[in-house]
Every structure is written in C-alpha cells, then in structure tokens.
Tab-separated table of C-alpha atoms in Angstrom:
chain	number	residue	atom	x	y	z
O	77	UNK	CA	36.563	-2.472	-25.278
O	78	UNK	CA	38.345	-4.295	-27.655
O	79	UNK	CA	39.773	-7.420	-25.025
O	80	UNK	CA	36.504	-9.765	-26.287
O	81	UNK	CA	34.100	-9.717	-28.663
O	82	UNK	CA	30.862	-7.836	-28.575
O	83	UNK	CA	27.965	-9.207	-29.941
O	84	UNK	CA	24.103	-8.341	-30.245
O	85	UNK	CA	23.414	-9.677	-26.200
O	86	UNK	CA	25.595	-6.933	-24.689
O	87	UNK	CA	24.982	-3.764	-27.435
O	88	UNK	CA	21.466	-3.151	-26.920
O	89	UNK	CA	21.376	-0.155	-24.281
O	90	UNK	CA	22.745	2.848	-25.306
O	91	UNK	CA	23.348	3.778	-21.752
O	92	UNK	CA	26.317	0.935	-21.790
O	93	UNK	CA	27.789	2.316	-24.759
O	94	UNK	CA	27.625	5.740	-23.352
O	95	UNK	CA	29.433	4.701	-20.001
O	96	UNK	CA	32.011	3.435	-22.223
O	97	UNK	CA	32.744	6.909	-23.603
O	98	UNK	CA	32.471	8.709	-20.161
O	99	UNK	CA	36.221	10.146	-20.487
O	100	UNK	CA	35.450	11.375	-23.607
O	101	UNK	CA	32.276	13.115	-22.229
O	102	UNK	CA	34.195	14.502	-20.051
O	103	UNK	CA	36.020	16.476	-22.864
O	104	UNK	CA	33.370	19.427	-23.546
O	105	UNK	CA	34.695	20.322	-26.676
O	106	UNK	CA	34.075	16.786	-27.641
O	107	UNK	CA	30.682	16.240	-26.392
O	108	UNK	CA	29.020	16.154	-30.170
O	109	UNK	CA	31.630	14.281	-31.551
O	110	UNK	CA	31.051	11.431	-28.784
O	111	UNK	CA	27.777	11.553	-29.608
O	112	UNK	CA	28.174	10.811	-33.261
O	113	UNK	CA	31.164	7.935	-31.783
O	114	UNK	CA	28.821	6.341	-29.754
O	115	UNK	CA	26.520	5.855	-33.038
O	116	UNK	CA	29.110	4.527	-34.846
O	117	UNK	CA	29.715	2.114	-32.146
O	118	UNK	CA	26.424	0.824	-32.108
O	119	UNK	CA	26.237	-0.168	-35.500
O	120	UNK	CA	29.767	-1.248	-36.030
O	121	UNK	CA	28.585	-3.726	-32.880
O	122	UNK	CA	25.145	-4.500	-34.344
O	123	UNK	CA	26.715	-6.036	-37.135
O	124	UNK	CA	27.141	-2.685	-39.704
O	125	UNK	CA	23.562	-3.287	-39.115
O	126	UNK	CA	22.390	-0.078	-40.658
O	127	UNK	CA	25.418	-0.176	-42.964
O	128	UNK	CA	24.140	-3.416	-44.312
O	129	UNK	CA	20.359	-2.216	-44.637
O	130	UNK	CA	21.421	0.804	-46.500
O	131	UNK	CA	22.734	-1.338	-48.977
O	132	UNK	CA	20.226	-3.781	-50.173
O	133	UNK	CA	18.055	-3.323	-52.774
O	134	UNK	CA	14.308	-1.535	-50.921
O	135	UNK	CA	12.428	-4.827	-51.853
O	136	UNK	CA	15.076	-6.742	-49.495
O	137	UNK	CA	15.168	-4.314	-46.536
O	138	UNK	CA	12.098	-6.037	-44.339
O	139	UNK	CA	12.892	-9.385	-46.211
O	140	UNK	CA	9.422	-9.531	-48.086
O	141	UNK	CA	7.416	-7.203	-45.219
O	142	UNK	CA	6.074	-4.271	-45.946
O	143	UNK	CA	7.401	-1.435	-43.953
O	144	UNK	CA	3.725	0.364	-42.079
O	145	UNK	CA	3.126	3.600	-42.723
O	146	UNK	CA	3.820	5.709	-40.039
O	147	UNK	CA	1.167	7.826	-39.366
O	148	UNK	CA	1.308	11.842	-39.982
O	149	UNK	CA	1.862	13.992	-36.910
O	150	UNK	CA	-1.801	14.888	-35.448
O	151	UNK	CA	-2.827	18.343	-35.886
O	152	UNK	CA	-2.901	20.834	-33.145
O	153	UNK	CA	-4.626	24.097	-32.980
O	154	UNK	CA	-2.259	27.252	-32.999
O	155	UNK	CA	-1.969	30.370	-31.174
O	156	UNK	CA	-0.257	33.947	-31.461
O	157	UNK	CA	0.954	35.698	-28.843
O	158	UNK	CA	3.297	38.489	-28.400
O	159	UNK	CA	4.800	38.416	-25.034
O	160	UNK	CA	5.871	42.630	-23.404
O	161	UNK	CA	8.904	43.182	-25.180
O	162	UNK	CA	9.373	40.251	-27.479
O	163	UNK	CA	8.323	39.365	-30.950
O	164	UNK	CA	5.481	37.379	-32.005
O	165	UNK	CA	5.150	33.893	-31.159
O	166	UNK	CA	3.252	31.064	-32.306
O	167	UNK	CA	2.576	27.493	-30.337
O	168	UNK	CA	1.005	24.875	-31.545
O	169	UNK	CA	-1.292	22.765	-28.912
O	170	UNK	CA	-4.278	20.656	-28.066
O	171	UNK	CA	-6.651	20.681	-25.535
O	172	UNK	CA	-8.877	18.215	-23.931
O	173	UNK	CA	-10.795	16.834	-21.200
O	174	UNK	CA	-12.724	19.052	-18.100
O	175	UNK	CA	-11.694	19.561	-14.437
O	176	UNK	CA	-8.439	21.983	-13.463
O	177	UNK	CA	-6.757	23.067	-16.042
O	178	UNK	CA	-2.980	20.756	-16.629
O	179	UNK	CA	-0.388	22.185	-19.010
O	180	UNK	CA	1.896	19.754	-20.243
O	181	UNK	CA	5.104	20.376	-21.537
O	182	UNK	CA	7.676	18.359	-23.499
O	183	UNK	CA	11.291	17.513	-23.013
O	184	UNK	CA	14.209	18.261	-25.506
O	185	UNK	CA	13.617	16.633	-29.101
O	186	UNK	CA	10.546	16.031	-28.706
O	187	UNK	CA	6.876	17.395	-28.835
O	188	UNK	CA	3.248	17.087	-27.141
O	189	UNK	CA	2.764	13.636	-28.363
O	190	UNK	CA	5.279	12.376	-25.545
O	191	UNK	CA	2.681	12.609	-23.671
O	192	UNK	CA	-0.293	10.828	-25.378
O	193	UNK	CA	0.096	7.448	-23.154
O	194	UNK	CA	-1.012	9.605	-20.131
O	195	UNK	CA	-3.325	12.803	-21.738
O	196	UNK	CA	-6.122	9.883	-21.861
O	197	UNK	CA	-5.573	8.930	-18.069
O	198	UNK	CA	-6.398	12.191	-17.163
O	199	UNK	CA	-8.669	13.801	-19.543
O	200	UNK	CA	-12.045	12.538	-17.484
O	201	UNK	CA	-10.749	14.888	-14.716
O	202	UNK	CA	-8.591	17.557	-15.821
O	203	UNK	CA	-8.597	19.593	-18.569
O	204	UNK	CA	-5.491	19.339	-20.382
O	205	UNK	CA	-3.535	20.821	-22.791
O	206	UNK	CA	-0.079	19.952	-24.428
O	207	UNK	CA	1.927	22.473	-26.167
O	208	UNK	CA	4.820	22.282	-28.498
O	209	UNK	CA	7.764	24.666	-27.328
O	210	UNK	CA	9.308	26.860	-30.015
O	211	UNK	CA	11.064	24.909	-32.312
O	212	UNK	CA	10.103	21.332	-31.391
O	213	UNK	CA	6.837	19.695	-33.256
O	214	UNK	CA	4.560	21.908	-34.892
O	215	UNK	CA	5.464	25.273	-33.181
O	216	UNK	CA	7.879	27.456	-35.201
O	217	UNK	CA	10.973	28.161	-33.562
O	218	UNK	CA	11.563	31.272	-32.090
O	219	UNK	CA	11.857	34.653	-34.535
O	220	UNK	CA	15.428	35.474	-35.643
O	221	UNK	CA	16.793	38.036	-32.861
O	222	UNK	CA	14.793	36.458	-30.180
O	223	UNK	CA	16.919	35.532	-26.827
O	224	UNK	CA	17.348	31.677	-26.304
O	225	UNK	CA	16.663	31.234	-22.888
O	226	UNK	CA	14.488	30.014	-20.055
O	227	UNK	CA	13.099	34.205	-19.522
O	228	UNK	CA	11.975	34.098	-22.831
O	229	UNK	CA	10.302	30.960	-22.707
O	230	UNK	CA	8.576	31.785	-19.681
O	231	UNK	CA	7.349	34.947	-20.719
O	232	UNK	CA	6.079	33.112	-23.941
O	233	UNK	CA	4.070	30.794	-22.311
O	234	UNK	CA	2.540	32.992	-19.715
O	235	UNK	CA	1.183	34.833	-23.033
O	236	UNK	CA	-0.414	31.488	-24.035
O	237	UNK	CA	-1.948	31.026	-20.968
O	238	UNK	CA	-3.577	34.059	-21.308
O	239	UNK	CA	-4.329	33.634	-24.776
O	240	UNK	CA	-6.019	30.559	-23.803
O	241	UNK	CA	-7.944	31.649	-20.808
O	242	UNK	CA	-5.996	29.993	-17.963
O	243	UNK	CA	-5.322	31.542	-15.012
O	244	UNK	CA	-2.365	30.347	-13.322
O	245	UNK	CA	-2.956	26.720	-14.272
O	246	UNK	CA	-1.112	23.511	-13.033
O	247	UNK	CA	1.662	22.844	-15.078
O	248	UNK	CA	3.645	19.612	-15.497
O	249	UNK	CA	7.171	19.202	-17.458
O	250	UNK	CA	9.468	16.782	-18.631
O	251	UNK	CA	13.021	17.162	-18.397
O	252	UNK	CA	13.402	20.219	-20.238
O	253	UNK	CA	9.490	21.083	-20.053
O	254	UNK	CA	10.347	20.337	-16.281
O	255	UNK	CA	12.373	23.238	-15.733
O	256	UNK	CA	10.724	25.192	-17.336
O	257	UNK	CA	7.942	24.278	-15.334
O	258	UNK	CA	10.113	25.155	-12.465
O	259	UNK	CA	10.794	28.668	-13.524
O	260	UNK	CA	6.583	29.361	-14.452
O	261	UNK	CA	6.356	28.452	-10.390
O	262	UNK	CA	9.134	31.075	-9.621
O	263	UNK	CA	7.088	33.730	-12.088
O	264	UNK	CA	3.787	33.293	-10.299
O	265	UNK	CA	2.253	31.471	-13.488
O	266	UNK	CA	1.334	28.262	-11.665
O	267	UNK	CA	-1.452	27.135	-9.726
O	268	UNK	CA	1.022	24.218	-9.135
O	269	UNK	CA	4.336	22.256	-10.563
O	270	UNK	CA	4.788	18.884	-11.110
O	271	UNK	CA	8.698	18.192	-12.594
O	272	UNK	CA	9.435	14.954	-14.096
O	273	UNK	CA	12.992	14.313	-14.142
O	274	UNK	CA	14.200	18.319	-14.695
O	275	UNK	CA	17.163	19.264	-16.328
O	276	UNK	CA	19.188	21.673	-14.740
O	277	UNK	CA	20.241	20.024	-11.585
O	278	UNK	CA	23.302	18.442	-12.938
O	279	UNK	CA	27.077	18.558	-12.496
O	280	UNK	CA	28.982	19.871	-15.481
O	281	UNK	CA	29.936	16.592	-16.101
O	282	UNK	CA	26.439	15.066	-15.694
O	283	UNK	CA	25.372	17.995	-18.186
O	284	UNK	CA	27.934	16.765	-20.944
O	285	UNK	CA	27.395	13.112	-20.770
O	286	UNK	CA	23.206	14.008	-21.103
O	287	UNK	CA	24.178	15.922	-24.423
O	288	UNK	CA	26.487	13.129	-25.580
O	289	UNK	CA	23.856	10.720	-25.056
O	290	UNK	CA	21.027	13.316	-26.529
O	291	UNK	CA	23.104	14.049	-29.582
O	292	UNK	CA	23.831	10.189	-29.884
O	293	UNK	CA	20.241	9.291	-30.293
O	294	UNK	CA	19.317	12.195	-32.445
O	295	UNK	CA	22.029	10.686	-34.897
O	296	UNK	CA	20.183	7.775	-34.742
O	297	UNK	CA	16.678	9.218	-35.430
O	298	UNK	CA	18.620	10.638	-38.669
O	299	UNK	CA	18.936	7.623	-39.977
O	300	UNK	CA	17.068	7.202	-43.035
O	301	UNK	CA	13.452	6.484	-42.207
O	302	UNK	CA	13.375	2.845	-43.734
O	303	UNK	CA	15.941	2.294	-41.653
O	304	UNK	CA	14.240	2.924	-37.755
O	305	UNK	CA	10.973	1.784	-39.312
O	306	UNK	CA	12.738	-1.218	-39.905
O	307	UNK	CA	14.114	-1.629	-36.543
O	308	UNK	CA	10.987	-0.425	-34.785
O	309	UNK	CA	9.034	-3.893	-35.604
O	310	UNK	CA	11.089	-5.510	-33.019
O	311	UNK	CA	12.078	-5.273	-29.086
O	312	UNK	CA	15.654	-5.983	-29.944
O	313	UNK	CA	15.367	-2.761	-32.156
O	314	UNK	CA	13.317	-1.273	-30.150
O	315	UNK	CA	16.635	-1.265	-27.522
O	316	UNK	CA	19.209	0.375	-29.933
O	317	UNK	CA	16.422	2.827	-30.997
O	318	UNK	CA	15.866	4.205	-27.507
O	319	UNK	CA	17.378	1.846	-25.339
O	320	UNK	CA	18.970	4.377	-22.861
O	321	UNK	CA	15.404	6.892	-22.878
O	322	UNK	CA	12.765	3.888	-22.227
O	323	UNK	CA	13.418	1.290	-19.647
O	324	UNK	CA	10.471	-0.969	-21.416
O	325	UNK	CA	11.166	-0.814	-24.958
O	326	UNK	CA	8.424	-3.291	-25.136
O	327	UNK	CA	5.765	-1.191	-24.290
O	328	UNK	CA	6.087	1.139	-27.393
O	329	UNK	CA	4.170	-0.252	-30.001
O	330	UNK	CA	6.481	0.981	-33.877
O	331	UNK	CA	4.301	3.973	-34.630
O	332	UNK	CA	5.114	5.499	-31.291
O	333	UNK	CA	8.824	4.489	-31.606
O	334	UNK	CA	8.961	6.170	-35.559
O	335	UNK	CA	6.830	9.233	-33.975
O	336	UNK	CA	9.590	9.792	-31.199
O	337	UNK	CA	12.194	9.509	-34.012
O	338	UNK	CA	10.925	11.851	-36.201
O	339	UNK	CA	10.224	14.630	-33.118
O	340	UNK	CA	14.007	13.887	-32.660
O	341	UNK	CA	14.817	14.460	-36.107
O	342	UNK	CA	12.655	17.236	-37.369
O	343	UNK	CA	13.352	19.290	-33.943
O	344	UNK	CA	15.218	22.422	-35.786
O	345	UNK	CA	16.036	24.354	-32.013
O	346	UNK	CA	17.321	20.885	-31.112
O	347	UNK	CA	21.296	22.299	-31.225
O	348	UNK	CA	20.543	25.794	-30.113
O	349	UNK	CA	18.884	24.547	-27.348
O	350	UNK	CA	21.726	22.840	-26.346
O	351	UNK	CA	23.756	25.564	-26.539
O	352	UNK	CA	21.527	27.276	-24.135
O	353	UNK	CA	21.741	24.759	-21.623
O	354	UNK	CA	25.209	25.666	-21.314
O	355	UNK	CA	24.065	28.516	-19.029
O	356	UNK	CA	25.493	28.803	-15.234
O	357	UNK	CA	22.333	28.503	-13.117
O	358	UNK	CA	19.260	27.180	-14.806
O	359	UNK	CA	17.455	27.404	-11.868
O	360	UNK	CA	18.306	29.074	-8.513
O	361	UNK	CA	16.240	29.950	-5.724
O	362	UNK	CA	13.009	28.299	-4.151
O	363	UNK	CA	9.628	28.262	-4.890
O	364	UNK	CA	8.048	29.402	-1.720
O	365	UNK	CA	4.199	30.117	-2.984
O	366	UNK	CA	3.579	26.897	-5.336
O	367	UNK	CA	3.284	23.638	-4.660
O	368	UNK	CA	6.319	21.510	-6.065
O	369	UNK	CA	6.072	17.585	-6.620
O	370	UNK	CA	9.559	16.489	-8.213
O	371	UNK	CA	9.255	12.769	-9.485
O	372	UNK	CA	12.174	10.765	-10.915
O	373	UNK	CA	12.977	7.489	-12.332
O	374	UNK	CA	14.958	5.264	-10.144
O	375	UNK	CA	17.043	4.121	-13.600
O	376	UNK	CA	17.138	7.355	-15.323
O	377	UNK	CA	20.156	6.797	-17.380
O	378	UNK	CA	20.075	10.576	-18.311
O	379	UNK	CA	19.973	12.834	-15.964
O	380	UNK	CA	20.865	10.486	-12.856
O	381	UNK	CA	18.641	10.714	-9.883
O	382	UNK	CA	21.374	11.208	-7.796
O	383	UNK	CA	20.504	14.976	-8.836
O	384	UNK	CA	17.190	14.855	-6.965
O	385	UNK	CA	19.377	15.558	-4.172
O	386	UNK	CA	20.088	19.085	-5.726
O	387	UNK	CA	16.712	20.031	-6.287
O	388	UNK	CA	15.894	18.843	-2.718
O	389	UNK	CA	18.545	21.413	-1.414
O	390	UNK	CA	17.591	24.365	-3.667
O	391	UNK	CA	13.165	23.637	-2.872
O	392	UNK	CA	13.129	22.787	0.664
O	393	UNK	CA	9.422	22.183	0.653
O	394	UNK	CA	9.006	20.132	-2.262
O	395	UNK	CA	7.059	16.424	-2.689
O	396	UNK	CA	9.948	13.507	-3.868
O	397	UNK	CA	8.235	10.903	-5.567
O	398	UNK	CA	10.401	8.265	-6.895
O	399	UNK	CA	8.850	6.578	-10.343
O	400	UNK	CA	10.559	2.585	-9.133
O	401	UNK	CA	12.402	0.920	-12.985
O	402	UNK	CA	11.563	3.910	-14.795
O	403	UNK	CA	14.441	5.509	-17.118
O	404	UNK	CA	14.502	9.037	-18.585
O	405	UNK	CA	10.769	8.869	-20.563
O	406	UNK	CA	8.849	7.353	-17.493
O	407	UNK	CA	5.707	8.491	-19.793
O	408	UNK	CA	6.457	5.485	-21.796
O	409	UNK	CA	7.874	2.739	-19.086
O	410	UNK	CA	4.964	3.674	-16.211
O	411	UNK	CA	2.346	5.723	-17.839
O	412	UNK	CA	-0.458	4.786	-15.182
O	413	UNK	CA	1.861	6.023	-12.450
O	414	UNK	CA	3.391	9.204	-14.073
O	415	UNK	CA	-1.273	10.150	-14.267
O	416	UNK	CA	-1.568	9.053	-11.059
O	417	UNK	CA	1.102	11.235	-9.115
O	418	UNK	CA	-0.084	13.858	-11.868
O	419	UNK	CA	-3.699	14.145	-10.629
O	420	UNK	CA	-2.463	13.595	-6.668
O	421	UNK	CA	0.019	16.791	-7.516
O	422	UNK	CA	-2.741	18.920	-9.132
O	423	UNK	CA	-6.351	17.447	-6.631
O	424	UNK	CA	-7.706	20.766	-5.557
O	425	UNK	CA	-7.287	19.394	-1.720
O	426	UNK	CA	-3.999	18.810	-2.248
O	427	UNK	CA	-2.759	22.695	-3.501
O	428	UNK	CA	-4.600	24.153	-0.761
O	429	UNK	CA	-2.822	22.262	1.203
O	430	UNK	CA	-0.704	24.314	3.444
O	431	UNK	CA	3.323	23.505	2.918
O	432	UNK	CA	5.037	21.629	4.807
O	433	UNK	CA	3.003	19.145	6.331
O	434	UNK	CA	3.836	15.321	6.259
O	435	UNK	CA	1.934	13.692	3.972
O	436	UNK	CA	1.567	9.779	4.069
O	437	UNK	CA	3.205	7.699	1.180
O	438	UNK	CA	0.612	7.837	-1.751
O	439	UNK	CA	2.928	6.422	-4.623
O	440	UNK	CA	5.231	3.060	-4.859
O	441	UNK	CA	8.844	3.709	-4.273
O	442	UNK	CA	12.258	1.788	-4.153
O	443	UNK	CA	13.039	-0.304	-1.040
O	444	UNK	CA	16.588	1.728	-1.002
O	445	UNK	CA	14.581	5.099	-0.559
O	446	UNK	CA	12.761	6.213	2.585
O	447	UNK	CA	9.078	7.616	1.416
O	448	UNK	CA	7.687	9.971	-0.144
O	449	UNK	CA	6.802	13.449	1.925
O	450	UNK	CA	6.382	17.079	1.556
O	451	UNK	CA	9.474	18.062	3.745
O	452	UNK	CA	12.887	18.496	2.713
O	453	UNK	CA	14.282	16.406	5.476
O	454	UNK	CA	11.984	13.494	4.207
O	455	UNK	CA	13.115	14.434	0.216
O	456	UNK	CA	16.708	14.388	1.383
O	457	UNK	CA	16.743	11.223	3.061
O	458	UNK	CA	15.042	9.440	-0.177
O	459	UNK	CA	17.839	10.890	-1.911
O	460	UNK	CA	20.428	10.313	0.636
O	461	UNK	CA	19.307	6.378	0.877
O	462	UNK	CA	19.275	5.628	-2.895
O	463	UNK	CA	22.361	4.786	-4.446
O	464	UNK	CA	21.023	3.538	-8.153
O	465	UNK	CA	22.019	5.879	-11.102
C-alpha cells in the first residue's frame, strides 16, 4: 500500500480499503480493531480530512455554509408485548397504506427509515408496516436477562403481529431483518418471505470481513456530527460516508445520508448483536410451506452474492432474483426495483401459487446469470454463472 501515493481518486470506496485489510480480517480476534484501521486509513488518505475539520474554528468548517439541520427521527407508534416465556417487549413502528399486510424489517445499524425510498411505492397496494428491532431506532433494546438470539426475536415479533392484528403476514428483511425473515417462515409466522441480501449464509471468513467493514463504518458515523453533515453535501463525501453500503451515493440526498449515520451511531445492540452473529448455524433447514423470494445485489460488497449459492442449497424451492449494480442497501441504489419484486413476491396469485413451478423472468438480471425461476436448479445455475462479488 505504501509503493505510490494515494490520493482522493482511488480512496473513495470503502470496499477497496477493506480488501486491503482482508488478512487482517481474517484474524478474528482482530476483526474490531480492523475496523477502527480501516477508518484511520480513510482519513489519513483523505487528506487527515476529518483531522483537519476537527480543528478549525465551527465558523470555518463549511467555509461560510451553513451546515442544514438534519431533521429529527419521525415518530412511530409503540407496542408492548410479552412473548410465552420472555419479558416484556416494546417495538416501535409505523403503519401505512391498504392491501396485504407487508412487514418490513431492518438490517444491522439501522432502523425502519431504511426503508422510506420504497414504503411509498407500495403503500397504494399493501398495507405496510416497518418496525424497529430491539435496540436499533426507537425500540428499546431487549430487557437485561433476555437471550440474544434469532428464537427470541422471532418469538418477539410473532407477539407484535398479534398485537397488531396480522395474521401470518408477508414479511420482507434486509440483511439482518432478512434472516430473520427467514426464521418467521420456518415458525409458521409468514404468509410469505421476501430476503434481501440475508446474513447468515456466509463463510467464517465472509462473516469477519462483513463485521470489519460494519464496525468500520459505524466508526465513521461516530464522527462528530458536524463532521458527516459536512461531508454529506457532496457525492465525493457521500463515497467515504457509505461508499461500500450504496452503489449510487448520488441518489441519497444529505438528510438521508446524516439519518443512516445517526441509526448507525445511536444503535446501542449494535455490538451485542454482533456478538450474536457469531453463532454456528443461523439458519438451517428449508422452508417447505412459505413462499421464499431471495434477491441480491450483483455488487454487494458485504455479504458477497457468491453466498446466494448457499441459500439456494439449504431452500431448494426458493425465487433468485438478482437486483443488477446494486451493493449491500439496494433500498437506496434501485428503490423502484427492490417495490417491484416486493409486490410480485407478496401478489395474492403469486403465494397461492403452488411451489415449484417455472415461472417466466419478471425482473432485470445480469447477462452473467441465467434467469430468474422458482426451482433450485434454475437458482443454482444463476448462482453458478455469476462470478461478480
């Protein structure tokens, strides 16, 4: 790394940075300190960007511009629910639209709002609700006592569906939220799942450099606010903000970008989550009963979708979808896409579907991929065929 210079052209992705410190990934013990390394690294090659921010006088930090003021989280509604054998819960949530009911759940760090460029898109149709998970937004985290894992969480929100009146609704996740969408399926607590880009699937390897590149950004999103609000008027910040979650930094106008941030940073089961994750066998099994649609970005640049091929084996009869460009948050790069597979995953004609049966291609994929079906031999050979990571 140190052979030429490195200047502001080459810096910008996080994802490049983090392929730099794969060996040290590689080094569990090590995974939070190469988070915190790769952080460094990024500033130290930005300039001492930050560095040099931090240490002007607050009339100089915008030169002359007045940093906007980033808007207050919204407000959700709350509910209590104390799930056979647990303690009391509370989530926070909102609900809107009319049609089948869609649960959608967040990823890790972040909160329902990474989902408000596609709740509108489907809100005339379905009736949709977003929830915090414990810990993450508004919802408290978990009581003291409480197990930290994915039986808990399950059993949690199956309460809250039946606090809330729904009966086995659809239910769509996102990374985290994605398994955890996989495991309501397994339970019997959805009508249907829809996983985008679910952790769990990954290589013990894979699983340390996603937590070195997690823990990387969440360093960032501590950065004084001033700071990211600063670099969120700009693409070019824009990149080292959350250059290896969003493949189209552009798209993200600065109050989304400083909302994202402060998810990250005010997410207080962000580490014990982690530690969770640690667990042998997130998910096992198949889902025979439920209707599975598993859609990934071809340029994830956290959780590879080389590991589609994993959740291919393990769900035999599950719908591949591949989301063409899109990185890790494919909410924010393709947001018309990620609602359209969304209502095609949860249209009353196609759960009663029977499963198994070829369906034609509904949904743009990469030329290196073979289609999109409900069979496994189809999924597999999408996999098989695409060779991006």
């Amino acid at each position: 790394m140190g052979e030429r210079p490195v200047t502001m052209l080459n810096i910008l992705s996080l994802s490049s940075v983090a392929s730099a410190f794969t060996p040290i990934t590689r080094l569990g013990a090590g995974v939070l300190q190469a988070g915190t390394q790769v952080v460094e690294k990024v500033c130290d090659w930005a300039g001492g960007l930050p560095a040099a921010v931090l240490a002007m006088p607050a009339p100089l930090v915008n030169r002359g511009r007045a940093i906007p003021p980033v808007a207050p989280s919204a407000t959700g509604s709350f509910v209590e629910v104390r799930p056979p054998g647990l303690a009391t819960m509370t989530a926070a949530y909102e609900r809107r639209g009319t049609g089948e009911p869609v649960v959608l759940l967040h990823g890790l760090g972040s909160n329902r709002q990474a989902w408000d460029a596609v709740v509108p898109l489907l809100t005339v149709e379905r009736d949709v609700i977003t929830v915090d998970l414990p810990g993450f937004g508004e919802s408290p985290d978990l009581p003291d006592g409480q197990p930290r894992d994915l039986a808990t969480l399950v059993a949690g929100l199956g309460a809250v569906f039946t606090a809330l009146g729904l009966e086995r609704p659809h239910v769509v996740g996102h990374s985290l939220g994605g398994l955890i969408a996989l495991r309501l399926g397994q339970a019997g607590l959805a009508r249907s799942v829809t996983s985008v880009a679910p952790a769990g699937f990954w290589s013990q390897t894979e699983r340390w450099y996603a937590f070195a590149i997690l823990t990387a950004a969440r360093q960032i999103a501590r950065l004084p606010e001033p700071i990211t609000a600063w670099l969120s008027q700009s693409i070019l910040g824009h990149a080292v903000l959350t250059g290896t979650l969003y493949m189209r930094a552009d798209q993200s106008a600065p109050e989304a970008v400083a909302a994202s941030l402060r998810a990250l940073r005010q997410a207080v089961a962000f580490q014990a989550t982690m530690r969770a994750g640690r667990a042998r066998d997130l998910f096992a099994g198949d889902i025979p009963d439920v209707p599975v649609t598993i859609a990934w970005g071809t340029a994830d640049r956290v959780l590879p979708a080389r590991q589609a091929a994993r959740a291919a084996a393990m769900i035999p009869m599950m719908r591949m979808v591949w989301l063409p460009g899109c990185s890790h948050v494919p909410m924010n790069d393709a947001p018309q896409l990620v609602a359209q597979v969304i209502l095609q995953a949860t249209a009353p004609s196609s759960t009663a579907e029977r499963r198994g049966a070829d369906s034609k291609p509904e949904i743009a994929i990469p030329r290196q991929s073979t289609g999109i079906s409900s069979s496994a031999r189809h999924a597999r050979s999408a996999v098989d065929g695409y060779t991006g990571s």
